[in-house]
mmCIF file of C-alpha atoms and ligand atoms in Angstrom:
data_model
loop_
_atom_site.group_PDB
_atom_site.id
_atom_site.type_symbol
_atom_site.label_atom_id
_atom_site.label_comp_id
_atom_site.label_asym_id
_atom_site.label_seq_id
_atom_site.Cartn_x
_atom_site.Cartn_y
_atom_site.Cartn_z
ATOM 1 C CA MET M 1229 -27.276 -12.596 23.763
ATOM 2 C CA SER M 1230 -25.539 -13.399 20.394
ATOM 3 C CA LEU M 1231 -24.669 -10.653 17.944
ATOM 4 C CA LYS M 1232 -26.932 -9.974 15.034
ATOM 5 C CA VAL M 1233 -25.396 -9.344 11.760
ATOM 6 C CA LEU M 1234 -27.025 -7.873 8.916
ATOM 7 C CA ILE M 1235 -25.335 -8.591 5.447
ATOM 8 C CA LEU M 1236 -26.565 -7.156 2.249
ATOM 9 C CA GLY M 1237 -25.180 -8.963 -0.568
ATOM 10 C CA VAL M 1238 -24.890 -12.114 1.486
ATOM 11 C CA ASN M 1239 -24.531 -14.099 -1.675
ATOM 12 C CA GLY M 1240 -21.598 -12.316 -2.854
ATOM 13 C CA PHE M 1241 -17.855 -13.227 -2.856
ATOM 14 C CA ILE M 1242 -17.231 -11.280 0.642
ATOM 15 C CA GLY M 1243 -20.778 -12.087 1.962
ATOM 16 C CA SER M 1244 -20.849 -15.890 1.244
ATOM 17 C CA ASN M 1245 -17.439 -16.337 2.532
ATOM 18 C CA LEU M 1246 -18.020 -14.301 5.491
ATOM 19 C CA SER M 1247 -21.326 -16.024 6.346
ATOM 20 C CA THR M 1248 -19.584 -19.558 5.976
ATOM 21 C CA HIS M 1249 -16.714 -18.643 8.466
ATOM 22 C CA ILE M 1250 -19.162 -16.607 11.151
ATOM 23 C CA LEU M 1251 -21.557 -19.678 11.336
ATOM 24 C CA ALA M 1252 -18.704 -22.223 11.744
ATOM 25 C CA GLU M 1253 -16.573 -20.170 14.169
ATOM 26 C CA ARG M 1254 -19.039 -18.036 16.262
ATOM 27 C CA ASP M 1255 -22.685 -18.137 17.794
ATOM 28 C CA TRP M 1256 -23.718 -15.082 15.837
ATOM 29 C CA GLU M 1257 -27.012 -14.643 13.970
ATOM 30 C CA ILE M 1258 -26.945 -13.621 10.321
ATOM 31 C CA TYR M 1259 -29.686 -11.799 8.555
ATOM 32 C CA GLY M 1260 -28.827 -11.640 4.851
ATOM 33 C CA MET M 1261 -30.377 -10.304 1.663
ATOM 34 C CA ASP M 1262 -29.429 -10.906 -1.866
ATOM 35 C CA ILE M 1263 -30.670 -11.234 -5.537
ATOM 36 C CA GLY M 1264 -29.302 -14.733 -5.660
ATOM 37 C CA ARG M 1265 -28.551 -17.925 -3.469
ATOM 38 C CA GLY M 1266 -26.126 -19.925 -5.592
ATOM 39 C CA LYS M 1267 -23.090 -19.466 -3.333
ATOM 40 C CA ILE M 1268 -24.871 -19.891 -0.021
ATOM 41 C CA ARG M 1269 -26.864 -23.011 -0.757
ATOM 42 C CA ASP M 1270 -25.077 -24.831 1.799
ATOM 43 C CA LEU M 1271 -25.943 -22.332 4.574
ATOM 44 C CA LEU M 1272 -29.704 -22.012 3.920
ATOM 45 C CA ASP M 1273 -30.811 -24.733 6.474
ATOM 46 C CA ASN M 1274 -28.579 -23.391 9.260
ATOM 47 C CA PRO M 1275 -30.869 -21.985 11.946
ATOM 48 C CA ARG M 1276 -28.757 -18.900 12.542
ATOM 49 C CA PHE M 1277 -28.776 -17.990 8.934
ATOM 50 C CA HIS M 1278 -31.832 -15.966 7.827
ATOM 51 C CA TYR M 1279 -31.892 -15.473 4.303
ATOM 52 C CA VAL M 1280 -34.280 -13.503 2.191
ATOM 53 C CA GLU M 1281 -34.242 -12.958 -1.577
ATOM 54 C CA GLY M 1282 -34.549 -9.224 -2.344
ATOM 55 C CA ASP M 1283 -32.818 -6.138 -4.091
ATOM 56 C CA ILE M 1284 -31.864 -3.248 -1.907
ATOM 57 C CA ASN M 1285 -33.497 -0.918 -4.407
ATOM 58 C CA ILE M 1286 -36.800 -2.520 -3.763
ATOM 59 C CA ASN M 1287 -37.193 -4.189 -0.698
ATOM 60 C CA LYS M 1288 -36.376 -1.193 1.391
ATOM 61 C CA GLU M 1289 -38.826 -1.818 4.287
ATOM 62 C CA TRP M 1290 -37.201 -5.295 5.086
ATOM 63 C CA ILE M 1291 -33.836 -3.452 5.081
ATOM 64 C CA GLU M 1292 -34.911 -0.744 7.577
ATOM 65 C CA TYR M 1293 -36.765 -3.246 10.086
ATOM 66 C CA HIS M 1294 -33.542 -5.417 10.085
ATOM 67 C CA ILE M 1295 -31.041 -2.556 10.469
ATOM 68 C CA LYS M 1296 -33.225 -1.690 13.522
ATOM 69 C CA LYS M 1297 -33.129 -5.167 14.581
ATOM 70 C CA CYS M 1298 -29.565 -6.126 14.041
ATOM 71 C CA ASP M 1299 -26.397 -4.845 16.036
ATOM 72 C CA VAL M 1300 -24.180 -4.391 13.065
ATOM 73 C CA VAL M 1301 -24.565 -3.828 9.368
ATOM 74 C CA LEU M 1302 -22.337 -4.763 6.488
ATOM 75 C CA PRO M 1303 -23.643 -3.181 3.160
ATOM 76 C CA LEU M 1304 -21.823 -5.371 0.769
ATOM 77 C CA VAL M 1305 -24.031 -4.794 -2.437
ATOM 78 C CA ALA M 1306 -21.822 -3.000 -5.045
ATOM 79 C CA ILE M 1307 -20.555 -3.415 -8.615
ATOM 80 C CA ALA M 1308 -16.728 -3.846 -8.212
ATOM 81 C CA THR M 1309 -15.589 -4.870 -11.812
ATOM 82 C CA PRO M 1310 -13.501 -2.474 -13.449
ATOM 83 C CA ALA M 1311 -14.846 -3.148 -16.858
ATOM 84 C CA THR M 1312 -18.301 -1.979 -15.629
ATOM 85 C CA TYR M 1313 -16.653 1.208 -14.435
ATOM 86 C CA VAL M 1314 -15.957 2.089 -17.783
ATOM 87 C CA THR M 1315 -19.270 0.773 -19.701
ATOM 88 C CA ASP M 1316 -21.764 1.742 -17.185
ATOM 89 C CA PRO M 1317 -20.424 4.482 -14.924
ATOM 90 C CA LEU M 1318 -23.874 5.614 -13.795
ATOM 91 C CA ALA M 1319 -24.993 2.120 -12.704
ATOM 92 C CA VAL M 1320 -21.757 2.213 -10.404
ATOM 93 C CA PHE M 1321 -22.786 5.721 -9.162
ATOM 94 C CA GLU M 1322 -26.290 4.653 -8.410
ATOM 95 C CA LEU M 1323 -25.674 1.241 -6.683
ATOM 96 C CA ASP M 1324 -22.358 2.050 -5.049
ATOM 97 C CA PHE M 1325 -23.136 5.311 -4.002
ATOM 98 C CA GLU M 1326 -26.796 6.370 -3.993
ATOM 99 C CA ALA M 1327 -28.350 3.039 -2.702
ATOM 100 C CA ASN M 1328 -25.751 2.703 -0.140
ATOM 101 C CA LEU M 1329 -26.208 6.177 0.889
ATOM 102 C CA GLU M 1330 -29.693 5.178 2.026
ATOM 103 C CA ILE M 1331 -28.286 2.416 4.218
ATOM 104 C CA VAL M 1332 -25.971 4.708 5.968
ATOM 105 C CA ARG M 1333 -28.630 7.197 6.585
ATOM 106 C CA HIS M 1334 -30.801 4.264 8.297
ATOM 107 C CA CYS M 1335 -27.875 3.244 10.391
ATOM 108 C CA VAL M 1336 -27.552 6.886 11.598
ATOM 109 C CA LYS M 1337 -31.341 6.932 12.209
ATOM 110 C CA TYR M 1338 -31.055 3.822 14.482
ATOM 111 C CA LYS M 1339 -27.487 4.442 15.765
ATOM 112 C CA LYS M 1340 -26.382 1.165 14.400
ATOM 113 C CA ARG M 1341 -22.651 0.148 13.754
ATOM 114 C CA ILE M 1342 -21.842 0.130 10.109
ATOM 115 C CA LEU M 1343 -18.882 -1.424 8.477
ATOM 116 C CA PHE M 1344 -18.451 -0.155 5.148
ATOM 117 C CA PRO M 1345 -16.347 -1.595 2.429
ATOM 118 C CA SER M 1346 -14.268 1.066 1.236
ATOM 119 C CA THR M 1347 -11.727 -0.128 -1.560
ATOM 120 C CA SER M 1348 -7.805 0.111 -2.326
ATOM 121 C CA GLU M 1349 -9.129 2.050 -5.352
ATOM 122 C CA VAL M 1350 -9.780 5.166 -3.250
ATOM 123 C CA TYR M 1351 -6.031 5.583 -3.494
ATOM 124 C CA GLY M 1352 -6.272 5.649 -7.230
ATOM 125 C CA MET M 1353 -2.707 6.413 -8.747
ATOM 126 C CA SER M 1354 -1.231 7.912 -5.478
ATOM 127 C CA THR M 1355 2.626 7.255 -5.721
ATOM 128 C CA ASP M 1356 2.911 6.499 -2.106
ATOM 129 C CA SER M 1357 4.131 3.070 -1.359
ATOM 130 C CA PRO M 1358 2.923 1.623 0.927
ATOM 131 C CA TYR M 1359 -0.747 3.486 1.033
ATOM 132 C CA ASP M 1360 -1.398 5.015 4.370
ATOM 133 C CA GLU M 1361 -5.011 5.248 5.673
ATOM 134 C CA GLU M 1362 -4.271 8.220 7.554
ATOM 135 C CA SER M 1363 -1.712 10.280 5.282
ATOM 136 C CA SER M 1364 -1.960 9.045 1.644
ATOM 137 C CA ASN M 1365 -3.461 11.224 -0.799
ATOM 138 C CA LEU M 1366 -6.483 10.018 -2.863
ATOM 139 C CA VAL M 1367 -5.522 10.614 -6.518
ATOM 140 C CA THR M 1368 -7.675 9.943 -9.551
ATOM 141 C CA GLY M 1369 -7.635 11.116 -13.114
ATOM 142 C CA PRO M 1370 -9.454 13.308 -15.306
ATOM 143 C CA ILE M 1371 -13.166 13.069 -15.840
ATOM 144 C CA HIS M 1372 -13.109 11.303 -19.221
ATOM 145 C CA LYS M 1373 -11.340 8.544 -17.538
ATOM 146 C CA GLU M 1374 -14.624 6.984 -16.202
ATOM 147 C CA ARG M 1375 -12.870 4.340 -14.325
ATOM 148 C CA TRP M 1376 -12.451 6.642 -11.427
ATOM 149 C CA ILE M 1377 -16.123 6.725 -10.733
ATOM 150 C CA TYR M 1378 -16.002 3.680 -8.509
ATOM 151 C CA SER M 1379 -12.995 5.152 -6.678
ATOM 152 C CA CYS M 1380 -14.836 8.615 -6.296
ATOM 153 C CA SER M 1381 -18.307 6.811 -5.228
ATOM 154 C CA LYS M 1382 -16.660 4.848 -2.595
ATOM 155 C CA GLN M 1383 -14.501 7.925 -1.286
ATOM 156 C CA LEU M 1384 -17.519 10.100 -1.221
ATOM 157 C CA LEU M 1385 -19.142 7.504 1.026
ATOM 158 C CA ASP M 1386 -16.138 6.936 3.201
ATOM 159 C CA ARG M 1387 -16.344 10.878 3.728
ATOM 160 C CA VAL M 1388 -19.940 10.974 4.539
ATOM 161 C CA ILE M 1389 -19.693 8.071 6.888
ATOM 162 C CA TYR M 1390 -16.582 9.639 8.621
ATOM 163 C CA ALA M 1391 -18.339 13.130 8.739
ATOM 164 C CA TYR M 1392 -21.483 11.537 10.480
ATOM 165 C CA GLY M 1393 -19.058 9.433 12.803
ATOM 166 C CA SER M 1394 -16.958 12.391 13.688
ATOM 167 C CA ARG M 1395 -19.993 14.139 14.906
ATOM 168 C CA GLY M 1396 -21.107 11.304 17.222
ATOM 169 C CA ALA M 1397 -23.945 10.252 14.825
ATOM 170 C CA LEU M 1398 -22.688 6.894 13.473
ATOM 171 C CA PRO M 1399 -20.428 4.239 15.054
ATOM 172 C CA PHE M 1400 -18.477 2.819 12.075
ATOM 173 C CA THR M 1401 -15.380 1.180 10.608
ATOM 174 C CA LEU M 1402 -14.116 1.542 7.083
ATOM 175 C CA PHE M 1403 -12.294 -1.370 5.798
ATOM 176 C CA ARG M 1404 -10.238 -1.325 2.604
ATOM 177 C CA PRO M 1405 -10.108 -4.706 0.730
ATOM 178 C CA PHE M 1406 -6.838 -4.915 -1.641
ATOM 179 C CA ASN M 1407 -7.602 -7.454 -4.185
ATOM 180 C CA TRP M 1408 -9.141 -10.234 -2.181
ATOM 181 C CA PHE M 1409 -9.191 -13.649 -4.268
ATOM 182 C CA GLY M 1410 -10.520 -16.892 -3.554
ATOM 183 C CA PRO M 1411 -13.481 -19.414 -4.324
ATOM 184 C CA GLY M 1412 -16.576 -17.464 -5.311
ATOM 185 C CA LEU M 1413 -14.853 -14.566 -6.547
ATOM 186 C CA ASP M 1414 -16.456 -14.620 -10.222
ATOM 187 C CA ASN M 1415 -18.040 -17.548 -12.069
ATOM 188 C CA VAL M 1416 -14.949 -19.012 -14.095
ATOM 189 C CA TRP M 1417 -17.270 -21.537 -15.679
ATOM 190 C CA GLU M 1418 -19.743 -18.879 -17.271
ATOM 191 C CA PRO M 1419 -17.301 -16.363 -18.078
ATOM 192 C CA LYS M 1420 -18.508 -12.891 -19.312
ATOM 193 C CA GLU M 1421 -15.419 -11.788 -21.482
ATOM 194 C CA GLY M 1422 -13.456 -8.917 -19.902
ATOM 195 C CA SER M 1423 -15.941 -8.544 -16.984
ATOM 196 C CA SER M 1424 -14.312 -10.329 -13.961
ATOM 197 C CA ARG M 1425 -11.369 -9.758 -11.747
ATOM 198 C CA VAL M 1426 -8.017 -10.448 -13.274
ATOM 199 C CA ILE M 1427 -7.502 -14.039 -11.355
ATOM 200 C CA THR M 1428 -10.768 -15.222 -12.313
ATOM 201 C CA GLN M 1429 -10.252 -14.056 -15.794
ATOM 202 C CA PHE M 1430 -7.110 -15.765 -16.174
ATOM 203 C CA LEU M 1431 -8.589 -18.935 -14.626
ATOM 204 C CA SER M 1432 -11.403 -18.999 -17.039
ATOM 205 C CA ALA M 1433 -8.982 -18.411 -20.012
ATOM 206 C CA ILE M 1434 -7.108 -21.322 -18.929
ATOM 207 C CA PHE M 1435 -9.870 -23.866 -18.355
ATOM 208 C CA HIS M 1436 -11.395 -22.886 -21.684
ATOM 209 C CA SER M 1437 -8.129 -22.822 -23.863
ATOM 210 C CA ARG M 1438 -8.511 -19.207 -24.627
ATOM 211 C CA ASP M 1439 -5.880 -16.655 -24.677
ATOM 212 C CA ILE M 1440 -4.771 -14.904 -21.591
ATOM 213 C CA THR M 1441 -4.630 -11.329 -22.150
ATOM 214 C CA LEU M 1442 -1.912 -8.920 -20.376
ATOM 215 C CA VAL M 1443 -3.480 -5.612 -20.363
ATOM 216 C CA ASN M 1444 -0.782 -2.840 -21.184
ATOM 217 C CA GLY M 1445 2.099 -5.441 -20.964
ATOM 218 C CA GLY M 1446 1.215 -6.869 -17.677
ATOM 219 C CA GLU M 1447 4.101 -5.068 -15.821
ATOM 220 C CA GLN M 1448 1.624 -3.483 -13.419
ATOM 221 C CA LYS M 1449 1.537 -4.854 -9.864
ATOM 222 C CA ARG M 1450 -1.037 -5.614 -7.481
ATOM 223 C CA CYS M 1451 -1.061 -7.236 -3.718
ATOM 224 C CA PHE M 1452 -3.192 -10.083 -3.616
ATOM 225 C CA LEU M 1453 -4.983 -11.502 -0.381
ATOM 226 C CA TYR M 1454 -6.517 -14.793 0.151
ATOM 227 C CA ILE M 1455 -10.196 -14.655 1.297
ATOM 228 C CA ASP M 1456 -9.702 -16.681 4.328
ATOM 229 C CA ASP M 1457 -7.158 -14.215 5.737
ATOM 230 C CA ALA M 1458 -9.277 -11.376 4.704
ATOM 231 C CA ILE M 1459 -12.359 -12.874 6.365
ATOM 232 C CA GLU M 1460 -10.481 -13.389 9.642
ATOM 233 C CA ALA M 1461 -9.628 -9.593 9.800
ATOM 234 C CA LEU M 1462 -13.331 -8.851 9.065
ATOM 235 C CA ILE M 1463 -14.690 -10.965 11.893
ATOM 236 C CA ARG M 1464 -12.238 -9.287 14.241
ATOM 237 C CA ILE M 1465 -13.722 -5.951 13.135
ATOM 238 C CA ILE M 1466 -17.203 -7.185 13.675
ATOM 239 C CA GLU M 1467 -16.094 -8.489 17.260
ATOM 240 C CA ASN M 1468 -14.639 -5.106 17.723
ATOM 241 C CA LYS M 1469 -12.743 -6.084 20.891
ATOM 242 C CA ASP M 1470 -12.502 -3.007 23.265
ATOM 243 C CA GLY M 1471 -14.014 -0.898 20.621
ATOM 244 C CA LEU M 1472 -10.507 -0.838 18.878
ATOM 245 C CA ALA M 1473 -12.031 -0.485 15.415
ATOM 246 C CA ASP M 1474 -14.379 2.210 15.917
ATOM 247 C CA GLY M 1475 -14.065 5.017 13.843
ATOM 248 C CA ARG M 1476 -10.990 3.714 12.187
ATOM 249 C CA ILE M 1477 -9.922 3.236 8.587
ATOM 250 C CA ILE M 1478 -8.145 -0.297 7.888
ATOM 251 C CA ASN M 1479 -6.428 -1.517 4.962
ATOM 252 C CA ILE M 1480 -6.985 -5.256 4.657
ATOM 253 C CA GLY M 1481 -4.362 -6.603 2.299
ATOM 254 C CA SER M 1482 -1.213 -8.496 1.919
ATOM 255 C CA PRO M 1483 2.124 -6.684 1.269
ATOM 256 C CA TYR M 1484 3.919 -10.099 1.234
ATOM 257 C CA ASN M 1485 1.799 -11.107 -2.038
ATOM 258 C CA GLU M 1486 2.756 -8.532 -4.372
ATOM 259 C CA SER M 1487 3.162 -9.729 -8.191
ATOM 260 C CA SER M 1488 3.142 -8.385 -11.445
ATOM 261 C CA ILE M 1489 0.127 -9.308 -13.718
ATOM 262 C CA LYS M 1490 2.482 -10.942 -16.129
ATOM 263 C CA GLU M 1491 4.144 -13.074 -13.289
ATOM 264 C CA LEU M 1492 0.638 -13.673 -11.979
ATOM 265 C CA ALA M 1493 -0.313 -15.534 -15.322
ATOM 266 C CA GLU M 1494 2.900 -17.502 -15.152
ATOM 267 C CA THR M 1495 2.391 -18.533 -11.581
ATOM 268 C CA MET M 1496 -1.469 -19.686 -12.448
ATOM 269 C CA ILE M 1497 -0.489 -21.844 -15.484
ATOM 270 C CA GLU M 1498 2.278 -23.486 -13.226
ATOM 271 C CA ILE M 1499 -0.282 -24.318 -10.414
ATOM 272 C CA VAL M 1500 -3.051 -25.417 -12.798
ATOM 273 C CA GLU M 1501 -0.560 -27.939 -14.494
ATOM 274 C CA GLU M 1502 -0.074 -29.748 -11.063
ATOM 275 C CA PHE M 1503 -3.975 -30.871 -11.166
ATOM 276 C CA SER M 1504 -4.689 -34.135 -13.066
ATOM 277 C CA GLY M 1505 -6.278 -33.683 -16.377
ATOM 278 C CA TYR M 1506 -4.566 -30.245 -16.839
ATOM 279 C CA GLU M 1507 -0.856 -31.376 -17.333
ATOM 280 C CA ASN M 1508 -0.736 -29.905 -20.886
ATOM 281 C CA ILE M 1509 -2.658 -26.683 -20.291
ATOM 282 C CA ARG M 1510 0.594 -24.768 -21.069
ATOM 283 C CA ASN M 1511 0.587 -25.805 -24.701
ATOM 284 C CA GLN M 1512 -3.066 -24.431 -25.184
ATOM 285 C CA THR M 1513 -2.738 -21.340 -23.344
ATOM 286 C CA LYS M 1514 -1.424 -18.316 -25.369
ATOM 287 C CA VAL M 1515 -0.374 -15.198 -23.459
ATOM 288 C CA ASN M 1516 -1.176 -12.091 -25.377
ATOM 289 C CA VAL M 1517 -0.695 -8.503 -24.801
ATOM 290 C CA VAL M 1518 -3.361 -6.011 -25.399
ATOM 291 C CA GLY M 1519 -3.768 -2.022 -24.904
ATOM 292 C CA GLY M 1520 -6.187 -1.006 -21.918
ATOM 293 C CA LYS M 1521 -8.135 1.169 -24.493
ATOM 294 C CA GLU M 1522 -8.723 -1.999 -26.465
ATOM 295 C CA PHE M 1523 -9.586 -4.243 -23.653
ATOM 296 C CA TYR M 1524 -11.758 -1.710 -21.426
ATOM 297 C CA GLY M 1525 -12.621 1.264 -23.529
ATOM 298 C CA ALA M 1526 -11.211 4.713 -23.750
ATOM 299 C CA GLY M 1527 -12.265 5.497 -20.372
ATOM 300 C CA TYR M 1528 -9.677 3.209 -18.649
ATOM 301 C CA GLN M 1529 -6.723 4.341 -16.554
ATOM 302 C CA ASP M 1530 -4.420 2.172 -14.525
ATOM 303 C CA LEU M 1531 -1.970 2.335 -11.716
ATOM 304 C CA VAL M 1532 1.503 0.913 -11.590
ATOM 305 C CA SER M 1533 1.464 -0.647 -8.025
ATOM 306 C CA ARG M 1534 -0.738 -0.625 -4.956
ATOM 307 C CA VAL M 1535 0.845 -1.898 -1.697
ATOM 308 C CA PRO M 1536 -1.189 -1.556 1.651
ATOM 309 C CA LEU M 1537 0.077 -0.511 4.931
ATOM 310 C CA ILE M 1538 -1.350 -2.859 7.349
ATOM 311 C CA ASP M 1539 -0.026 -1.377 10.847
ATOM 312 C CA ASN M 1540 -3.556 -0.542 11.708
ATOM 313 C CA ALA M 1541 -4.804 -4.051 11.007
ATOM 314 C CA LYS M 1542 -1.886 -5.313 13.050
ATOM 315 C CA SER M 1543 -2.148 -3.245 15.843
ATOM 316 C CA LEU M 1544 -5.833 -2.893 16.157
ATOM 317 C CA LEU M 1545 -6.932 -6.403 15.233
ATOM 318 C CA GLY M 1546 -3.917 -8.360 16.011
ATOM 319 C CA TRP M 1547 -4.039 -9.485 12.434
ATOM 320 C CA GLU M 1548 -1.680 -10.528 9.706
ATOM 321 C CA PRO M 1549 -1.980 -12.287 6.364
ATOM 322 C CA SER M 1550 -0.589 -15.745 6.585
ATOM 323 C CA THR M 1551 -1.471 -17.270 3.236
ATOM 324 C CA ASP M 1552 1.189 -16.855 0.379
ATOM 325 C CA LEU M 1553 0.136 -16.279 -2.888
ATOM 326 C CA LYS M 1554 0.831 -19.574 -4.466
ATOM 327 C CA SER M 1555 -0.992 -21.535 -1.603
ATOM 328 C CA GLY M 1556 -4.053 -19.177 -2.045
ATOM 329 C CA LEU M 1557 -4.056 -19.637 -5.771
ATOM 330 C CA ARG M 1558 -3.694 -23.618 -5.352
ATOM 331 C CA GLN M 1559 -6.596 -23.621 -2.953
ATOM 332 C CA MET M 1560 -8.866 -21.514 -5.256
ATOM 333 C CA ILE M 1561 -7.790 -23.552 -8.350
ATOM 334 C CA ASP M 1562 -8.839 -26.693 -6.370
ATOM 335 C CA PHE M 1563 -12.168 -25.259 -5.707
ATOM 336 C CA TYR M 1564 -12.829 -24.657 -9.203
ATOM 337 C CA VAL M 1565 -11.550 -27.895 -10.486
ATOM 338 C CA GLN M 1566 -13.666 -29.608 -7.787
ATOM 339 C CA SER M 1567 -16.815 -27.708 -8.758
ATOM 340 C CA LYS M 1568 -16.168 -28.401 -12.385
ATOM 341 C CA SER M 1569 -16.060 -32.111 -11.495
ATOM 342 C CA GLU M 1570 -19.326 -31.972 -9.474
ATOM 343 C CA ALA M 1571 -21.252 -30.074 -12.234
ATOM 344 C CA ASP M 1572 -19.990 -32.769 -14.916
ATOM 345 C CA VAL M 1573 -21.437 -35.411 -12.674
ATOM 346 C CA LEU M 1574 -24.741 -33.770 -11.986
HETATM 347 C C1 UGA I 904 -9.948 -4.091 -8.432
HETATM 348 C C2 UGA I 904 -11.628 -3.741 -8.374
HETATM 349 O O1 UGA I 904 -11.782 -2.388 -8.613
HETATM 350 C C3 UGA I 904 -12.335 -4.136 -7.432
HETATM 351 O O2 UGA I 904 -12.501 -5.595 -7.451
HETATM 352 C C4 UGA I 904 -11.668 -3.646 -6.099
HETATM 353 O O3 UGA I 904 -12.247 -2.881 -5.271
HETATM 354 C C5 UGA I 904 -10.217 -3.550 -5.856
HETATM 355 O O4 UGA I 904 -9.501 -3.607 -7.189
HETATM 356 C C6 UGA I 904 -9.431 -4.541 -4.995
HETATM 357 O O5 UGA I 904 -9.810 -5.636 -4.946
HETATM 358 O O6 UGA I 904 -8.571 -4.227 -4.402
HETATM 359 P P1 UGA I 904 -8.088 -4.052 -10.133
HETATM 360 O O7 UGA I 904 -7.032 -4.321 -9.145
HETATM 361 O O8 UGA I 904 -7.674 -3.030 -11.324
HETATM 362 O O9 UGA I 904 -9.312 -3.103 -9.467
HETATM 363 O O10 UGA I 904 -8.783 -5.316 -10.674
HETATM 364 P P2 UGA I 904 -8.458 -6.233 -11.773
HETATM 365 O O11 UGA I 904 -9.631 -6.354 -12.600
HETATM 366 O O12 UGA I 904 -8.397 -7.640 -10.892
HETATM 367 O O13 UGA I 904 -7.448 -6.027 -12.517
HETATM 368 C C7 UGA I 904 -5.966 -6.077 -11.834
HETATM 369 C C8 UGA I 904 -4.999 -5.878 -12.974
HETATM 370 O O14 UGA I 904 -4.921 -6.902 -14.048
HETATM 371 C C9 UGA I 904 -5.427 -4.420 -13.931
HETATM 372 O O15 UGA I 904 -4.028 -3.897 -14.057
HETATM 373 C C10 UGA I 904 -5.876 -5.034 -15.081
HETATM 374 O O16 UGA I 904 -5.587 -4.150 -16.147
HETATM 375 C C11 UGA I 904 -5.183 -6.529 -15.538
HETATM 376 N N1 UGA I 904 -5.848 -7.260 -16.313
HETATM 377 C C12 UGA I 904 -7.194 -7.808 -15.966
HETATM 378 C C13 UGA I 904 -5.170 -8.027 -17.073
HETATM 379 O O17 UGA I 904 -3.906 -7.801 -17.278
HETATM 380 N N2 UGA I 904 -5.851 -8.819 -17.848
HETATM 381 C C14 UGA I 904 -7.282 -9.071 -17.621
HETATM 382 O O18 UGA I 904 -7.744 -10.110 -18.370
HETATM 383 C C15 UGA I 904 -7.842 -8.670 -16.457
#
């Protein structure tokens, strides 16, 4: 019998890309819930894709029924934009922690495998390089630096899941995305100023001839992972050959794609210039420097660099990232340029 996969937040960045790949590459059934359907329109007619519009805070019976029915559960509903951690920390706690805790408890009740999206943010400002799932300390700032409520909410759920799991009450894997990017990350054509992740923020600025903003100068670094590589790792976790991912914490990121935010801005301008109609984009795009407090608010605090150790992913999943930053950006930019021309035609 084919695997039944429950994806809550199926229309999100990870959910939509994961569903596309599963339906194309595996014979699994997907049961998915989301408040929207814009990114999964092309999948709705697939007989192995069972979508229902719903809210995890409201449609609780549907969720419990499907946790019972499915083999593996991916609760992907969460606020994951740093601007919101600072402006609405309680919403982050309520959704990312409280609402997801209920899902975790249903998985315990029905003994279902949960694959929980932890985050690179749990390492906070740890000075280790690279970050090791087993030994790195998780380091956050003072309470008034409200940015860390996301990190703490995710970390506490990691700990709750681990505690259930280590007592034999819950089969689980915690996976930790490190700055995944690609088509569908955020909407670059209808931007909410300051509210999307850095790559979509920059792309939106470039396309709309607005200024690119380097927060605190842009010397801080991130390791970016292209979504297709990320999804390949995730599918191997779902597959769970010989139970290798059971009870494990797995960083999923690319140590090979480290870039400062300043270099990222330059690389993105260079790549957009390659596209026809955008040759002069450099002259219309100014790069400005703004303080973190001005850009996000007083509750913001940042880290200098964040590199994943991927030995677990390599040894347990036989996985390694293969897309370099420039090729990933080129594919993502191509997607948005195409979607703009399609929108213009419609
Ligand atoms: C992200 C988010 O918390 C989550 O999406 C996720 O859990 C996690 O990290 C991850 O994907 O690993 P962060 O890396 O800070 O956090 O996300 P971005 O908003 O993409 O910012 C990256 C860096 O760019 C930060 O230093 C930020 O200050 C800077 N930035 C952002 C700018 O310089 N300009 C901008 O316009 C936006």
